[in-house]
Tab-separated table of C-alpha atoms and ligand atoms in Angstrom:
chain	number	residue	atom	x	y	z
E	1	UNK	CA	1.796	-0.273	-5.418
E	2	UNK	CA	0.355	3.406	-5.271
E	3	UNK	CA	1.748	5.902	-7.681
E	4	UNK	CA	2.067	9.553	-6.378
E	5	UNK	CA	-0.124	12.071	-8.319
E	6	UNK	CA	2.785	13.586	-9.818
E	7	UNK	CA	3.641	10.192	-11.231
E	8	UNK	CA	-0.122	9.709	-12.266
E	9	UNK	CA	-0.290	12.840	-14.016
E	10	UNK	CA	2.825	11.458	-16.253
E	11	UNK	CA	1.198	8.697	-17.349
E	12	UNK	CA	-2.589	10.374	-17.878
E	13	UNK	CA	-0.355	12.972	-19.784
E	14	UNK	CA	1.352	10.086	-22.276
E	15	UNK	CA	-2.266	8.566	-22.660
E	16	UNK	CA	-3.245	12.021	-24.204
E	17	UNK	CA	-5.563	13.633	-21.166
E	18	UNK	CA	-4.805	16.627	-20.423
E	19	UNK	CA	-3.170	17.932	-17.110
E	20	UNK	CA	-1.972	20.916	-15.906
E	21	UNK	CA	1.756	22.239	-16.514
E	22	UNK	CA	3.625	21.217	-12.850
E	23	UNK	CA	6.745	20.714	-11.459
E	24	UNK	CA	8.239	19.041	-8.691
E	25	UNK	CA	10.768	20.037	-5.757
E	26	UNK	CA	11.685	18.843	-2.411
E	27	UNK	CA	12.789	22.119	-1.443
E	28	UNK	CA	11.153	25.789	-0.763
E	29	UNK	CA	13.699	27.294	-2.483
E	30	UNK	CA	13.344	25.292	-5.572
E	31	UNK	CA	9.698	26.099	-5.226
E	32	UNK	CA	10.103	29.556	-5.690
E	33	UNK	CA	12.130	29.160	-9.183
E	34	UNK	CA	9.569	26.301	-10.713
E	35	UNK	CA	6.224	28.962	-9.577
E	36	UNK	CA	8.334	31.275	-11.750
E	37	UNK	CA	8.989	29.108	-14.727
E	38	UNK	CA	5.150	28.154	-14.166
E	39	UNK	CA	4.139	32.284	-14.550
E	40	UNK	CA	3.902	32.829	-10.989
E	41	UNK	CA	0.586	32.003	-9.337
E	42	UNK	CA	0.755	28.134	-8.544
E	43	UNK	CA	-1.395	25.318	-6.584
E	44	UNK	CA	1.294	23.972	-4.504
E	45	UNK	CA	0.329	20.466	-3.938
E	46	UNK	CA	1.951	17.718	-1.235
E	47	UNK	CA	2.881	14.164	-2.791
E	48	UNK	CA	2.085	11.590	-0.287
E	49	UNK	CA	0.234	8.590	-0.882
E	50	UNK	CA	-2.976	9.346	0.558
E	51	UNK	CA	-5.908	10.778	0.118
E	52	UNK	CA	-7.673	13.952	2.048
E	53	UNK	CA	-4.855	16.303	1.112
E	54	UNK	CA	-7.004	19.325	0.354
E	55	UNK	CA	-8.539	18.513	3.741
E	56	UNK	CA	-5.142	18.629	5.662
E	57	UNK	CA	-3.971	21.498	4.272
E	58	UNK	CA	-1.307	19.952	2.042
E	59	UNK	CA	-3.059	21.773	-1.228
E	60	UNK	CA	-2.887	25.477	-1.107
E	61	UNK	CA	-3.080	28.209	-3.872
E	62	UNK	CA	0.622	30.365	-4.411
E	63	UNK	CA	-0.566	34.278	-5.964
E	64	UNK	CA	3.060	34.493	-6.700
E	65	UNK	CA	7.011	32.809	-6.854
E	66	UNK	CA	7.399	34.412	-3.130
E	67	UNK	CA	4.214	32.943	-1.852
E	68	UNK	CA	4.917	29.609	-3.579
E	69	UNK	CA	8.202	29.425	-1.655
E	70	UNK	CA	6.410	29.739	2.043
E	71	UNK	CA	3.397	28.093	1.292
E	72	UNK	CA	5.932	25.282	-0.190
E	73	UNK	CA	8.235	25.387	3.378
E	74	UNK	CA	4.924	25.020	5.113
E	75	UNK	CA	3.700	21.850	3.089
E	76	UNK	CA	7.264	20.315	3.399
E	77	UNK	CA	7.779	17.955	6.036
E	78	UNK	CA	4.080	18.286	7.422
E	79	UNK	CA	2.650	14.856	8.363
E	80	UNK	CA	-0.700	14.145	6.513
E	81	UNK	CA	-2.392	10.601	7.790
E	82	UNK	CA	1.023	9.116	9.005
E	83	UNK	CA	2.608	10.283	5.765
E	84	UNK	CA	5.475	12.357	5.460
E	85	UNK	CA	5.343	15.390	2.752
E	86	UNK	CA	9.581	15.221	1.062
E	87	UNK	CA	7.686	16.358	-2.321
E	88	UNK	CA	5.633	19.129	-3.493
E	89	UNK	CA	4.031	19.773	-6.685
E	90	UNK	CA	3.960	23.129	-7.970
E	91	UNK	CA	0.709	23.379	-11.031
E	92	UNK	CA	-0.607	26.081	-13.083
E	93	UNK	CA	-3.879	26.937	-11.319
E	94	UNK	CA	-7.098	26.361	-12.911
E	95	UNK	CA	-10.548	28.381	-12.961
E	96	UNK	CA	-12.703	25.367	-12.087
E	97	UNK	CA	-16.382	25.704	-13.622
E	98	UNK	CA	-17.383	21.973	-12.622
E	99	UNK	CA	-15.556	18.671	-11.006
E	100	UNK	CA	-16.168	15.253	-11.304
E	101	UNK	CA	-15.338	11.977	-10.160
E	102	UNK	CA	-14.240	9.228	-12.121
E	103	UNK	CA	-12.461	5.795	-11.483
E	104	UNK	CA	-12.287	2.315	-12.835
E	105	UNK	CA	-11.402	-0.811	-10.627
E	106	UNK	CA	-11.324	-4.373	-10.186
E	107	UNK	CA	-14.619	-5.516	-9.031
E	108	UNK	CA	-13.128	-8.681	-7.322
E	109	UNK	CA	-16.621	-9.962	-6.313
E	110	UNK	CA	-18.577	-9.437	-9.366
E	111	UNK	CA	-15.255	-10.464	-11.620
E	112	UNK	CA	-15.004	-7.468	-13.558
E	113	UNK	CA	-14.181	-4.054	-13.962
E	114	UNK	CA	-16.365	-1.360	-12.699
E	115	UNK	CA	-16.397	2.417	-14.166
E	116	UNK	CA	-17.650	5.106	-11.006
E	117	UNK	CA	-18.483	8.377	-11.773
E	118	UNK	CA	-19.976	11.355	-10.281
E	119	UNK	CA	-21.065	14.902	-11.480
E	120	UNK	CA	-20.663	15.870	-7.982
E	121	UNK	CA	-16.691	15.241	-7.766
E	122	UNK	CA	-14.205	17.097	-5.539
E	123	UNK	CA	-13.324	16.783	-2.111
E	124	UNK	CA	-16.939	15.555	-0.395
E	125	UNK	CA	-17.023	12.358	-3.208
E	126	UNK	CA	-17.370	10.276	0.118
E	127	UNK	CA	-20.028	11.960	1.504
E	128	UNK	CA	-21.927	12.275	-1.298
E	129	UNK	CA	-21.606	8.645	-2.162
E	130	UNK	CA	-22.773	7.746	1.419
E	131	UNK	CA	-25.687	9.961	1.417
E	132	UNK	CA	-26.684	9.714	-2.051
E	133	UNK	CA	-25.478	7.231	-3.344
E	134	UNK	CA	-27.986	7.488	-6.659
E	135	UNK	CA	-25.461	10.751	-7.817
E	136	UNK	CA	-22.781	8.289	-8.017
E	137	UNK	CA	-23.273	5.567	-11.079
E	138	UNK	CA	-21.408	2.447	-10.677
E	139	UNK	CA	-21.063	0.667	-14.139
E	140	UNK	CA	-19.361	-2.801	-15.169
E	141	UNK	CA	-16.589	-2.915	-17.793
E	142	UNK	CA	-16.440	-5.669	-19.849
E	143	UNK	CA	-12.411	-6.524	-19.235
E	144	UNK	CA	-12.654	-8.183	-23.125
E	145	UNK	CA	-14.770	-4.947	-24.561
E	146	UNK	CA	-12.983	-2.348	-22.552
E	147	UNK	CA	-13.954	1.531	-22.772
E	148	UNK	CA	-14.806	1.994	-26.580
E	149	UNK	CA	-15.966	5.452	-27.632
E	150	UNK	CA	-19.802	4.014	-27.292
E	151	UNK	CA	-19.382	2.323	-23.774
E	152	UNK	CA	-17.563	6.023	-22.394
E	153	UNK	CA	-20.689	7.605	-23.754
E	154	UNK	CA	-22.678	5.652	-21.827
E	155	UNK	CA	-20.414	6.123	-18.449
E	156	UNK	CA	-20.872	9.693	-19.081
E	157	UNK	CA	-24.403	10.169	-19.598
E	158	UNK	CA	-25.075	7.570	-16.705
E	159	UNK	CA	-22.918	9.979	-14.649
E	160	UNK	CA	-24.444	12.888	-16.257
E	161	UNK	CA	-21.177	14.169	-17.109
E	162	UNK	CA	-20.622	16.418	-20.254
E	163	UNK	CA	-20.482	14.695	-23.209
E	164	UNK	CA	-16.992	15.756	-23.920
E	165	UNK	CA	-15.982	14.168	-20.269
E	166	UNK	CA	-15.790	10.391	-22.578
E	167	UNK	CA	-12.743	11.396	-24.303
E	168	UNK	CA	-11.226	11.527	-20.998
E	169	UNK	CA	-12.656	8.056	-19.586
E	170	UNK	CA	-11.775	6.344	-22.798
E	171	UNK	CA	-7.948	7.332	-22.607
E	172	UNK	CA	-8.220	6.204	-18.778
E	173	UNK	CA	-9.181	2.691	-19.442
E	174	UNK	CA	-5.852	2.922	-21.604
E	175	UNK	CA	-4.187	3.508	-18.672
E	176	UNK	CA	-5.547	1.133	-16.692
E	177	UNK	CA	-5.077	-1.868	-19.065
E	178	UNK	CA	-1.630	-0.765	-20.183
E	179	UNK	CA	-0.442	-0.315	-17.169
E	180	UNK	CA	-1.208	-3.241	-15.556
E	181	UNK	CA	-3.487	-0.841	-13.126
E	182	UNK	CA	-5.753	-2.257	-10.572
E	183	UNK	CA	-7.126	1.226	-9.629
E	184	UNK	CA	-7.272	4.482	-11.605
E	185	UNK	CA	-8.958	7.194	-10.024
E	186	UNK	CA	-9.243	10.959	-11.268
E	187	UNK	CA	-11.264	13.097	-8.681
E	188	UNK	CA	-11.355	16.180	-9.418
E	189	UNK	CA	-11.998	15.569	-13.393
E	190	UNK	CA	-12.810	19.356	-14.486
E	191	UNK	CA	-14.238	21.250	-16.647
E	192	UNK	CA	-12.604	24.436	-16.770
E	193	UNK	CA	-14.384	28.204	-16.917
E	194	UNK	CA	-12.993	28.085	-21.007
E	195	UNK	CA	-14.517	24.558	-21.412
E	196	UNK	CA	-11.622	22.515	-21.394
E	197	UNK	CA	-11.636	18.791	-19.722
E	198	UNK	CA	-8.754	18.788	-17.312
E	199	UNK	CA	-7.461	15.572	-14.863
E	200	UNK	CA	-6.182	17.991	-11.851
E	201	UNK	CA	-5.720	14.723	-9.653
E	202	UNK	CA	-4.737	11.235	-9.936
E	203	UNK	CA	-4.533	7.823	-8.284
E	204	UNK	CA	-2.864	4.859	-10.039
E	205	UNK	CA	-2.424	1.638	-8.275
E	206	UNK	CA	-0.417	-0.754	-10.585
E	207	UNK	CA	-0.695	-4.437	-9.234
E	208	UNK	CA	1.803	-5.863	-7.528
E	209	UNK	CA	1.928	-8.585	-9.667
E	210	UNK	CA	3.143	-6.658	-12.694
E	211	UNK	CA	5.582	-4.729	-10.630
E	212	UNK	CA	8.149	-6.844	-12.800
E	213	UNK	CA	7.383	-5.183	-15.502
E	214	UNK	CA	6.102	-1.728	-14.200
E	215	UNK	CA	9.832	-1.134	-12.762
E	216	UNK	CA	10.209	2.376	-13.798
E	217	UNK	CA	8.564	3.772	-10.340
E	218	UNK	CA	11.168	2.047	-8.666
E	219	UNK	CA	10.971	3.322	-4.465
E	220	UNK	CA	10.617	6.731	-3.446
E	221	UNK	CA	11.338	8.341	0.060
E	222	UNK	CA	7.480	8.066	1.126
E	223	UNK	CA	7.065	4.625	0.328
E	224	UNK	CA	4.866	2.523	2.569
E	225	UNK	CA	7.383	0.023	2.621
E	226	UNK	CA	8.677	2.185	5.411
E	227	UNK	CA	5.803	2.918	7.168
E	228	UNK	CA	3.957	0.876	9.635
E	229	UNK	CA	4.532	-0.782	12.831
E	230	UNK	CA	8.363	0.039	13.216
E	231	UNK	CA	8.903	-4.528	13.870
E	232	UNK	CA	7.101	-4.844	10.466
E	233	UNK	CA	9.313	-2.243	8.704
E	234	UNK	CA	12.123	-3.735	10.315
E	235	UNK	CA	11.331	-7.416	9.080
E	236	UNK	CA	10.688	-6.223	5.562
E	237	UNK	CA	13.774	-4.580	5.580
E	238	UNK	CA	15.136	-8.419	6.284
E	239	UNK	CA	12.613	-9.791	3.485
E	240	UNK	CA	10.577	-11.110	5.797
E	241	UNK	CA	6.776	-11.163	6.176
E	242	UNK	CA	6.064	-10.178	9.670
E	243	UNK	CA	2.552	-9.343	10.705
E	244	UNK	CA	1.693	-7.680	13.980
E	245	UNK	CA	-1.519	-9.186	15.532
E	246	UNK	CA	-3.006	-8.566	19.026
E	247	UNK	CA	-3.003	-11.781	21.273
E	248	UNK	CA	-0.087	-13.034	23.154
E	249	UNK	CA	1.179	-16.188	21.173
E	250	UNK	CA	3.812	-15.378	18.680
E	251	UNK	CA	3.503	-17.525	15.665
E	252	UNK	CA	6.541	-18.493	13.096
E	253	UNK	CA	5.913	-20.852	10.061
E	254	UNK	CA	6.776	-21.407	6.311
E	255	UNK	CA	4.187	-20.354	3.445
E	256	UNK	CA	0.944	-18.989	3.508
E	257	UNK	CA	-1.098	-21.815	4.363
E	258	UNK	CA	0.613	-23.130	7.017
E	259	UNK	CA	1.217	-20.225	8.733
E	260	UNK	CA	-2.668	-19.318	8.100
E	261	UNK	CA	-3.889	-22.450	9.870
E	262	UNK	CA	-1.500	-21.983	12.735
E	263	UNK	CA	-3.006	-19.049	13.446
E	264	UNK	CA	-6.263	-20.813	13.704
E	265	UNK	CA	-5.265	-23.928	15.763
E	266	UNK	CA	-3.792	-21.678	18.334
E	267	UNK	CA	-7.034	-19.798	18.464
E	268	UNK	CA	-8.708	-23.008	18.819
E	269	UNK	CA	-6.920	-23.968	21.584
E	270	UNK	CA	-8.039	-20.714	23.097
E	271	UNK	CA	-5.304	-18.148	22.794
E	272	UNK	CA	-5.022	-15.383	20.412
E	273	UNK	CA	-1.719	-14.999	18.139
E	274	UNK	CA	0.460	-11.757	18.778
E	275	UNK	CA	1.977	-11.797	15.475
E	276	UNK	CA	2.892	-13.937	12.413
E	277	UNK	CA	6.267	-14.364	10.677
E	278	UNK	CA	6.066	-16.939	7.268
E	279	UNK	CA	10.087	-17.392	6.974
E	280	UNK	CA	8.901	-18.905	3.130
E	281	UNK	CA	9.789	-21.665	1.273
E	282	UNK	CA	13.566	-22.405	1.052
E	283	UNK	CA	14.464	-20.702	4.372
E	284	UNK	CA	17.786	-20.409	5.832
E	285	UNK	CA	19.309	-20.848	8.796
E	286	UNK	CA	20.157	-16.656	8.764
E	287	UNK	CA	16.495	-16.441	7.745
E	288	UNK	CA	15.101	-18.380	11.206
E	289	UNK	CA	17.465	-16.462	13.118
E	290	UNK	CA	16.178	-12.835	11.863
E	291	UNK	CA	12.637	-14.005	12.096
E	292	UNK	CA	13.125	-15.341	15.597
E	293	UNK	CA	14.611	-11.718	16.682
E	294	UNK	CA	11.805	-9.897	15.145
E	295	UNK	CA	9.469	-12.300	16.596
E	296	UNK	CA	11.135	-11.843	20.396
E	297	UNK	CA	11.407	-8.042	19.752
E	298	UNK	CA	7.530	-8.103	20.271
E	299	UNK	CA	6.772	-7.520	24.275
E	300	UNK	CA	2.923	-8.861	23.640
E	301	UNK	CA	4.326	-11.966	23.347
E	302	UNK	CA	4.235	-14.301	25.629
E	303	UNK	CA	5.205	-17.484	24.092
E	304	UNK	CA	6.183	-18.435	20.749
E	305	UNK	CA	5.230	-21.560	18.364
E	306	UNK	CA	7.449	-22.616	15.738
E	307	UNK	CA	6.086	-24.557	12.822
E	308	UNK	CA	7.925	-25.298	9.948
E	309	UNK	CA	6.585	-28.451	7.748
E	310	UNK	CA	10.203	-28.978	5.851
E	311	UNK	CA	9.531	-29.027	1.785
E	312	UNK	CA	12.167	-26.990	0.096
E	313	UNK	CA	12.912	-25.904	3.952
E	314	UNK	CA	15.220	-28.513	5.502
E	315	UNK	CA	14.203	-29.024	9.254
E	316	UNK	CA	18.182	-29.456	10.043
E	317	UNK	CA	18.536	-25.714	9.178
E	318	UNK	CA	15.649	-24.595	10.559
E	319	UNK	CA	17.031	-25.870	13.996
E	320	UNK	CA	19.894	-24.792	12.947
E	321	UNK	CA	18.769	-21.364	12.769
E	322	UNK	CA	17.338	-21.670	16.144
E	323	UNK	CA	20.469	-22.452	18.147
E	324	UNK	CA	22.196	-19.687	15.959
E	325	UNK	CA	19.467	-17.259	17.252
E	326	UNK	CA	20.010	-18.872	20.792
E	327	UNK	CA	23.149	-17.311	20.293
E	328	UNK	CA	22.402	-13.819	20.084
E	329	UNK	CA	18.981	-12.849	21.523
E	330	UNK	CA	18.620	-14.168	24.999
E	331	UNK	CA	15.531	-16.121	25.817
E	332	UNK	CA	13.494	-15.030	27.731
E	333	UNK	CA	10.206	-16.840	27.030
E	334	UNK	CA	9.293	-20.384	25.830
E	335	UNK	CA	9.510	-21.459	22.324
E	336	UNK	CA	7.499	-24.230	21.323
E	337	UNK	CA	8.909	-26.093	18.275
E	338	UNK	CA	7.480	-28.311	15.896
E	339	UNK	CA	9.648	-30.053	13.228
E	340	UNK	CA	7.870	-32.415	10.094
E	341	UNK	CA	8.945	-33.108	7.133
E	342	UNK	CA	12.022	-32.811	5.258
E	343	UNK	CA	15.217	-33.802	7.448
E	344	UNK	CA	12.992	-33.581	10.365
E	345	UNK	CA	14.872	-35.947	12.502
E	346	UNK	CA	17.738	-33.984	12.163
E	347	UNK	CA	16.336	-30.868	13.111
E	348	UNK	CA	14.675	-32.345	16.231
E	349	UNK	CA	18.563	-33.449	16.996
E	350	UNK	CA	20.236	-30.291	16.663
E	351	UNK	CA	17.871	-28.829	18.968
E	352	UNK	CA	17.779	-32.076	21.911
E	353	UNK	CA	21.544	-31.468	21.944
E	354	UNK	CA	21.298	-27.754	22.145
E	355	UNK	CA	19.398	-28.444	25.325
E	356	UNK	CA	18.169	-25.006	25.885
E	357	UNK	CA	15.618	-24.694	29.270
E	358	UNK	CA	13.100	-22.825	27.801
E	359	UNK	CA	12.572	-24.562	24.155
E	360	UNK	CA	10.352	-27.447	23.771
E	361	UNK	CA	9.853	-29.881	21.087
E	362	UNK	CA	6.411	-31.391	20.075
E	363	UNK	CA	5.743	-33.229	17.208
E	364	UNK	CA	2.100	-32.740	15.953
E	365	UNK	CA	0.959	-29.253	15.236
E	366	UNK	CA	-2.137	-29.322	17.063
E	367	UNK	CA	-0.170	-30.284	20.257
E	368	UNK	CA	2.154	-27.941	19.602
E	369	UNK	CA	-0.323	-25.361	19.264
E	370	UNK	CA	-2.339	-26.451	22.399
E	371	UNK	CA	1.640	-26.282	24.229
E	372	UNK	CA	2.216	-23.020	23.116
E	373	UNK	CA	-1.124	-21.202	23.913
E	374	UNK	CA	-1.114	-22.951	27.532
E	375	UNK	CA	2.314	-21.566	28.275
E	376	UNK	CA	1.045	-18.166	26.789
E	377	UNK	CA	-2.395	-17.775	28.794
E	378	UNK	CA	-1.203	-19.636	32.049
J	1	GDP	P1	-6.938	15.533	-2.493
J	1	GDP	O1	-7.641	16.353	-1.472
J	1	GDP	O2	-5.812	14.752	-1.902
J	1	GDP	O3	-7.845	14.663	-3.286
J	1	GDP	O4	-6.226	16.578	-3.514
J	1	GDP	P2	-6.744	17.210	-4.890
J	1	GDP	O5	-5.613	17.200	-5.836
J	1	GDP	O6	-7.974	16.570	-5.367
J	1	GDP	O7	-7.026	18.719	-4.507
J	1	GDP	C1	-8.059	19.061	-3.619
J	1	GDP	C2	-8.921	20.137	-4.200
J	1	GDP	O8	-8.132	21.288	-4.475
J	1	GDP	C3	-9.574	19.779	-5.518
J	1	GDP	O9	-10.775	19.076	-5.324
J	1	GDP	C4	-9.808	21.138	-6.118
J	1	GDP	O10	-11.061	21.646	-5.653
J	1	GDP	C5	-8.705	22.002	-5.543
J	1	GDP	N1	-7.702	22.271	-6.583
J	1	GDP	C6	-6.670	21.480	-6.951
J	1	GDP	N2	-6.011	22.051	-7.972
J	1	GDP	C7	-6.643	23.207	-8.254
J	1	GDP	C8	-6.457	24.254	-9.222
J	1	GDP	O11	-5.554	24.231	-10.051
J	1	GDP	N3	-7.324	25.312	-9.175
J	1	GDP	C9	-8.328	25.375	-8.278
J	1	GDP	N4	-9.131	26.432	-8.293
J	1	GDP	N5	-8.546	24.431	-7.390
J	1	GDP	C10	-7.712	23.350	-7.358
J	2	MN	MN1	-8.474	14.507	-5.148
C-alpha cells in the first residue's frame, strides 16, 4: 500500500526530519484560508499516488491566499496518470539551494536492503539515472546493522551529499523498519538557501503484509483499489481476485497454484486465457456465482474453464454455485467444468441434473483444459 505524500510527510515529521509546515483541503475555498494560516505564499501540491506531479502540472507555486485558492480549483479534480486529484496540499515554500535523491528498498534479488542516492535529485532523477547512472550510488543495507550514524556517512559521501544530509537518511531507515516499509523514497531531499536539510517530498510504501498492523491509513478516496479495469474493481469490490488477461479462454479456479497452472495448461493446449478469477480456499456457493458473473461480464471471452480441486472448497457447492449463477446471468457461451476432490461426486451430480446445453463436465484438468481452449479457438 502507497501512502500519499501528505501522509509521508507525517510520519518523516514523527521520525524527527524536518518538513515543511502544510495543510490539507479538498476544496478551493478551504485553500484560500490554510495559504493564509500558512503566511500567504504557498506550493499547492496534488495528492495522488503517483509520481510525475511537478511534470503534470499538479505542483504549482501560490504568491498569495487568492492565488492559492485558483491555483487550488485548478489542481482539484485534474486527472494526473489515471489518478484523480480530491486532495491538495498547501506548504510553506522553500528557497531551494540544492536537491537530492534518496530512497531505501527491498532488494528482492540480492536479499537485502539497498540505500539510492543522488546529488542530482529533483524531477529528472530518471533521466539522470539512465544516462548516468555513476551520479546515482546504489548501496546495500545490512537489514541486521541498519543505518547507524557511520553507515549514513558513508551513503552520503558515496552520494556526495552534504555531510549534514546523514542525519536525514539515518531517521529514514527508522521509518522504514518501523513502519513495516518496503519503499521509502524522499526526492527532492533539500538543502535550503539558509542551510537547512528539508524532506519536501515523500513516498512510503508499507507492505501489505503488515497492513494488520499499519491500520491507521485506513482507505482514502484515491485509492487504487478503485482504479483499474472497471471488471477488476468490480470483483474486488466482491473480494474476489479477478485478473484481466488478453486471450479468449476465461479461467476460474481456487488458490494460487492451481489457478497459476491452469493458465498454463490452457496455453499449452494452444489458446491464450482472457482472464483469471481464484474464488480461494473455502468458497461459497454466493462466491462461484459472483465470480462466474464477473467472469461472463468479459466480451473477450469466448469460453470458460472451471477448475476447482475441492480442499476446504466442497465440489457440491461449487456446482452449487454454478446452477445458482445459471439462474441469473444467461449463458451464452460454454463452460467447461472440472470437479476433483472434496465431495466431487456430488458436485458432478448437481450439475448432470441441472442439465444445462452449454456446460460440460470433464474430469481431468488437462482435458478439461484442451475442451475449453478448442471450444474457445474453433
Ligand atoms: P513530484 O513531481 O510528484 O515528484 O512532486 P514533488 O513534490 O517532488 O515536486 C516537484 C518539484 O517541485 C520538486 O522537485 C521541487 O523542485 C519543486 N518544489 C516542491 N516544493 C517546493 C518548494 O517549496 N519550493 C520550491 N522552490 N520548489 C518546490
Ligand atoms: Mn518528487
Amino acid at each position: 500500500m502507497d501512502l500519499y505524500e501528505h501522509q509521508a510527510r507525517e510520519l518523516f515529521k514523527g521520525y524527527g526530519i524536518a518538513v515543511p509546515d502544510a495543510a490539507v483541503v479538498d476544496h478551493p475555498r478551504e485553500a484560500r484560508h490554510a495559504a493564509e494560516l500558512l503566511g500567504g505564499r504557498v506550493v499547492v501540491k496534488a495528492q495522488v499516488k503517483t509520481g510525475g506531479r511537478g511534470k503534470a502540472g499538479g505542483v504549482k507555486l501560490a504568491a498569495d491566499p487568492a492565488a492559492a485558492e485558483i491555483t487550488a480549483r485548478q489542481i482539484l479534480g485534474m486527472d494526473i496518470k489515471g489518478h484523480t486529484v480530491h486532495r491538495v496540499m498547501l506548504a510553506q515554500p522553500v528557497d531551494i539551494q540544492d536537491e537530492f535523491y534518496v530512497s531505501y528498498v527491498l532488494d528482492r534479488a540480492a536479499g537485502t536492503f539497498l540505500a539510492i542516492a543522488s546529488a542530482e535529485g529533483g524531477m529528472d532523477i530518471e533521466e539522470v539515472a539512465a544516462t548516468r547512472p555513476e551520479a546515482v550510488a546504489r548501496i546495500p543495507v545490512d537489514p541486521a546493522e541498519g543505518v547507524t550514524e557511520t553507515k549514513a556517512a558513508e551513503i552520503a559521501a558515496a552520494a556526495g551529499l552534504p555531510p549534514e544530509a546523514a542525519d536525514a537518511l539515518r531517521r529514514l531507515w527508522q521509518v522504514l523498519v518501523r513502519e513495516d516499509a518496503l519503499l521509502v523514497e524522499v526526492n527532492p531531499l533539500v538543502r535550503t538557501v539558509q542551510g537547512t536539510i528539508l524532506a519536501l517530498d515523500g513516498k512510503v510504501t508499507i507492505d501489505d503484509n503488515a497492513v494488520f498492523r499499519q491500520a491507521r491509513w485506513g482507505e482514502t478516496p484515491d485509492a487504487p483499489s478503485t482504479e483499474g479495469d472497471p471488471l477488476e474493481v468490480a470483483a474486488r469490490a466482491r473480494g474476489l481476485n479477478y485478473v484481466k488477461l488478453d486471450g479468449e479462454v476465461g479461467i476460474i479456479g481456487n488458490g494460487a497454484g492451481l489457478v497459476m497452472s491452469t493458465l498454463d495448461v490452457v496455453a499449452g493446449r494452444g489458446a491464450r486465457p482472457a482472464n483469471f478469477l481464484d474464488i480461494g480456499g473455502g468458497a461459497s456457493a454466493q462466491v462461484m456465482a459472483d465470480g462466474l458473473d464477473v467472469i461472463l461480464s468479459d466480451p473477450d471471452v469466448r469460453a470458460v474453464l472451471v477448475n476447482v480441486f475441492g480442499g476446504i472448497t466442497a465440489c457440491d457447492a461449487v456446482a452449487e454455485g454454478i446452477v445458482q449463477a445459471l439462474a441469473s446471468v444467461h449463458l451464452t457461451k460454454p463452460l467447461v467444468v472440472r470437479l476433483d476432490g472434496n465431495n466431487a461426486a456430488r458436485g458432478r451430480a448437481i450439475l448432470d441434473a441441472r442439465a444445462h446445453p452449454l456446460v460440460e463436465q470433464v474430469t481431468t484438468m488437462d482435458g478439461a483444459a484442451a475442451r475449453a481452449a478448442q471450444l474457445a479457438t474453433r
